[in-house]
Amino acid sequence: MSAKLLGWVLLLYFSGSLLYLVAAVFQQRPLNLPARWAVLGGWGLHTLSLIWRWVESHQLNIGHAPLANFYESLVFFSWAVICVAYLSFWRQMRDYLGSFVAILACLILAYASFGGHASDIMPLMPALKSNWLIIHVITCFLAYAAFALGFGAALLYFFVSRPATVKKQRERQAQLLVTAQDLDDLIYRAIMIGFFLLTLGILTGAVWAESAWGRYWSWDPKETWSLITWLVYAGLLHARFARGWQGKRIALLAVVGFAAVLFTYFGVSFLLPGLHAYLT
Amino acid sequence: MWLSLWQGLTSVRLALLSLLLVGLGSILGTLLPQRQALEFYQERFGTVGAALIGRLGLDDVYRSPIFLSFIALLLLNLIACSLKRLPEVWRQVQSQPGLEAYKTLPPRLQLTWNRPEQSPQQFLMGALPRLLGRPKVVEDNGTTWYLIRRGRWGRLGPYIIHLSIIIVIIGAIIGNLGGFQGQINLMPGEATDVLRLTDPPGDKKLDFSIRLDNFQVSYYPNGTPQEFRSDLTFLQGGQPVKTAILRVNDPVTFGHLTFYQSTYQAMPQGPVVLEATLGEKTFMVEASLRQRLPLPDDQGMIMVWKVESNIMGLGPAVQLAYRPTGGGHPLLFWVLADTSRGQPPQPGPLTFRIKELALTYSSGLLVKYDPGVGWVYLGFLLMLPGFWLALFVPRQRWAIAVVPQGKGKYRLTIAGVGDRHKIVLQRRLEKLQAAFEE
Ligand code: HEM
């Protein structure tokens, strides 16, 4: 069973995160290497379990990519976080940032496994049978993963640059092995990657909706919230490119943007119907 | 005055403002239930609140004049900014900056060349194309300059993105003003040339007719639908001109109209034959859909309210409405055609069983004419290279000055700037340094 593998994946991500943390807190840089092996090993198994689930669905004669329900999307999200982080930021994935990424993937996966979501492989309804939908879901989740990374870097930025004397701050940055400047750059690059992928996600979603429902845009809450997320990040990029914002303000916008991502992903599904229910 | 208006219209500040306004409007539209009846809002927000909502168009935010004006502001801003900046940006891309422009670049790295076996010129001409790009070589007062410009087209990226967004919005406007959408419901064998428009409501006569030859639904074992399929024939002047198979996610185009498989409805073919039991007595009734049928012995009335071809994986079923004698609320309940698996409870004194149920389906097609969708897709396509240029083609300028010091020694100064991507610049420098030290 593909789900059994995920237990090992969880364990590997968790130990990777711990190792990274020990490496950072106790300044034991060599520990970054086993940490990386643990996380990447976990990611390999994670990939295997995704493929396996795909095969299983074919054995059930309802073959489809494992991206069809909330459980499957969470598992994929967790996978995407590691994928984007290591693919785009191989060098930066160490110490605190490495630990953050690994624990984030771990938490998402744990929520998928133990959050009580239906994890059975279900057949696809006709409207969901589209290659556009697969590309759409993949690009959206890779985008979310990149934004999560930007969020993590923003948190670390606040931590690194919290008020102190210049001397103290320099000491702190030396201890953390990362400067505020590096983090600022990382936030912005993660968000560029995420923004590009989110745009692709919205476009492919529109093309799919046009072929399934005959409307490329219908202002449904999920769509609308992905647009809102897009607008926040477009605002961030303009503030940075054209008005030269940096540092705290960009980090703050990265946090706001990630809040919009979370609302698009979870809030629309759980809170908006709830809100409607409350209103009615 | 006009100048400052123009300046305002082209500013990034206005861009941020219009992004914010469109964002806030969108949020409101997801939080406040949309397109409800007036009573709905009155109940929740009082008479004054509901009147305000109606006046501001908040019951239909995305079509309200306020929201549309935010989008117009965004569009205007984009157009103005493009008009203002594009000529200048184009000139920048095309221009060939002279040596003077390169001389002011900040130095990043200084080296002494001390390798008698190779001249720096030889080395640079060999290594630079791989490391930085093909250099332009300029001699100036004994100093040799190697000038390199990378990613010049990147400058166009944002403007291509802006243009593509303009095209998408214009495509959406064209679609909304010039397009229409409607519905056609057909029984197998039936043909029609009338389209029922949804927004605004009305009928539209087509210059061809469309016939449903066959409709099929298939189900997974658990009862969820697997596929809907309509076999269509298009007729012109009574002659078939095209046949097509229509499935969900696989629309069919005829003329300038696009057809989508949108809904279907199961219908009884002929009357439903039911067996009713009351105590010891049984009798047969034949009921057509939505037709009231008095039961014998003054036992009230029944009506076949709905039929389903597969309810929760339990197969075909009929929903009956039973009204006891003397009025009262009708009672609604399901009767399964498959009697082997037991029945849901039936209220009322009678027990019904289905003796005969033949099903057929009507197919619901969504029909659309959208003259703007091509523009929207064009915008989508254009956006991709725009993004590539804007985000991933960093612009850099490098100048390497080689100054002879005599005795085969040279001093090398490497200067360069890059916009935005500090790390990219840094990496290039590291690579250069490694190459020199090797
Ligand atoms: C709906 C959305 C958008 C609006 C209303 C908008 C508006 C504007 C405006 C008014 C400017 C100032 C023009 C100037 O002074 O040169 C600008 C600049 C810019 N925009 Fe956008 N833009 C939008 C989308 C985007 C997107 C999606 C990107 C993608 C990366 C982008 C990238 C840029 C860049 C890089 C600049 C700076 C250009 C420069 O420095 O020359 N814009 N935008």
Coordinates of C-alpha atoms in Angstrom, one line a residue, chain A residues 61-62 88 91-92 122-130 181-182 184-186 188-189 192-193 195-196 199-200 202-204 206-216 219-221 224-225 227-228 230-231 234-243 245-246 263 272 275-276 279-280, chain B residues 12-13 15-16 19 22-23 26-27 30-33 40 44-45 62-63 67 71 74 162 165 168 171-173 175-176 181 220 222 224-228 248-251 260-261 366 368 370 372-373 376-377 379-381 383-384 387-388 390-392 419-424 427 430:
Chain A
N61 CA -9.6 0.4 -13.3
I62 CA -10.2 4.0 -12.4
S88 CA 15.5 26.1 -6.6
R91 CA 22.6 25.8 -1.4
Q92 CA 20.4 27.5 1.0
M122 CA -12.1 7.3 -5.7
P123 CA -13.1 7.4 -9.4
L124 CA -13.1 10.7 -11.1
M125 CA -16.2 12.5 -12.1
P126 CA -16.4 13.3 -15.8
A127 CA -15.6 17.0 -15.5
L128 CA -12.3 16.2 -13.7
K129 CA -11.0 14.0 -16.5
S130 CA -8.8 16.4 -18.2
Q181 CA 20.4 40.4 3.0
D182 CA 20.5 36.8 1.8
D184 CA 15.7 39.2 1.5
D185 CA 17.0 37.9 -1.7
L186 CA 15.7 34.5 -1.1
Y188 CA 12.0 37.6 -3.4
R189 CA 13.3 34.8 -5.6
M192 CA 9.1 35.1 -8.3
I193 CA 9.1 31.4 -8.9
F195 CA 4.3 33.9 -9.0
F196 CA 5.2 32.4 -12.3
T199 CA 0.1 32.4 -13.1
L200 CA 0.5 29.2 -15.0
I202 CA -4.5 30.2 -13.1
L203 CA -4.2 30.1 -16.9
T204 CA -4.4 26.3 -17.1
A206 CA -9.1 28.8 -17.0
V207 CA -8.4 26.7 -20.1
W208 CA -9.7 23.7 -18.3
A209 CA -12.9 25.5 -17.0
E210 CA -13.5 26.7 -20.6
S211 CA -13.4 23.1 -21.9
A212 CA -15.4 21.6 -19.0
W213 CA -18.0 24.3 -18.2
G214 CA -17.8 26.7 -21.1
R215 CA -16.5 29.5 -18.9
Y216 CA -12.9 30.4 -18.5
W219 CA -15.9 34.2 -10.1
D220 CA -16.4 31.2 -7.9
P221 CA -14.8 31.5 -4.5
T224 CA -11.5 34.5 -6.9
W225 CA -9.2 33.7 -4.0
L227 CA -6.8 35.9 -8.1
I228 CA -6.6 37.7 -4.8
W230 CA -2.1 36.7 -7.4
L231 CA -2.9 40.3 -6.8
A234 CA 1.8 41.2 -8.1
G235 CA 1.7 44.1 -5.6
L236 CA 4.7 42.7 -3.8
L237 CA 6.7 42.4 -7.0
H238 CA 5.8 45.9 -8.2
A239 CA 6.6 47.4 -4.8
R240 CA 10.0 45.7 -5.1
F241 CA 10.8 46.2 -8.8
A242 CA 9.4 49.6 -9.4
R243 CA 9.4 51.3 -6.0
W245 CA 10.8 48.2 -1.3
Q246 CA 13.1 45.8 0.6
F263 CA -7.1 30.9 2.6
L272 CA -16.6 30.0 3.3
L275 CA -19.6 31.5 6.8
H276 CA -22.5 31.0 4.5
L279 CA -25.2 33.8 7.6
T280 CA -28.2 31.7 6.6
Chain B
V12 CA 3.2 52.4 -10.0
R13 CA 1.4 53.9 -7.0
A15 CA -1.0 50.2 -10.1
L16 CA -0.7 49.2 -6.4
L19 CA -4.5 46.0 -7.5
V22 CA -9.7 44.9 -7.3
G23 CA -8.5 42.6 -4.5
S26 CA -13.1 40.4 -5.0
I27 CA -12.9 39.6 -1.3
T30 CA -16.6 36.0 -1.8
L31 CA -17.7 36.9 1.7
L32 CA -21.2 38.3 0.9
P33 CA -23.5 35.8 -0.6
F40 CA -32.4 37.5 1.8
R44 CA -29.8 39.7 7.5
F45 CA -28.9 43.3 7.1
Y62 CA -18.4 41.3 -10.1
R63 CA -20.9 43.0 -12.4
F67 CA -16.0 46.9 -9.3
I71 CA -10.9 47.0 -13.4
L74 CA -6.3 49.0 -13.8
H162 CA 1.3 44.2 -19.3
I165 CA -3.0 41.4 -19.5
V168 CA -7.0 39.4 -21.8
G171 CA -11.0 39.8 -24.7
A172 CA -13.2 39.4 -21.7
I173 CA -15.0 42.7 -22.5
G175 CA -16.9 38.3 -24.9
N176 CA -19.3 39.9 -22.4
Q181 CA -24.9 31.8 -23.6
Y220 CA -18.8 3.5 -11.8
N222 CA -20.2 2.9 -6.6
T224 CA -20.9 8.0 -9.4
P225 CA -21.3 9.0 -13.0
Q226 CA -18.4 8.0 -15.2
E227 CA -19.3 9.6 -18.5
F228 CA -22.1 11.4 -20.3
V248 CA -18.0 16.4 -20.7
N249 CA -14.7 18.1 -21.1
D250 CA -14.8 17.7 -24.8
P251 CA -16.9 20.5 -26.4
Y260 CA -20.9 21.6 -23.9
Q261 CA -22.4 18.6 -22.3
L366 CA -24.8 24.5 -22.8
K368 CA -22.0 29.5 -26.1
D370 CA -17.8 34.1 -27.2
G372 CA -13.5 37.3 -27.1
V373 CA -12.1 33.9 -26.1
V376 CA -8.1 35.9 -24.0
Y377 CA -6.1 32.8 -25.1
G379 CA -3.1 37.0 -24.0
F380 CA -2.4 33.8 -22.1
L381 CA 0.1 32.7 -24.7
M383 CA 2.1 36.1 -21.1
L384 CA 4.4 33.1 -21.0
F387 CA 7.2 36.1 -17.7
W388 CA 10.2 34.3 -18.9
A390 CA 10.8 39.5 -16.8
L391 CA 11.6 37.0 -14.1
F392 CA 14.3 34.8 -15.4
D419 CA 19.5 44.5 -11.8
R420 CA 17.7 42.8 -9.0
H421 CA 19.5 39.4 -9.0
K422 CA 22.3 39.9 -6.6
I423 CA 22.9 36.3 -6.2
V424 CA 23.1 35.7 -9.9
R427 CA 27.6 33.4 -8.8
E430 CA 32.6 33.2 -8.3

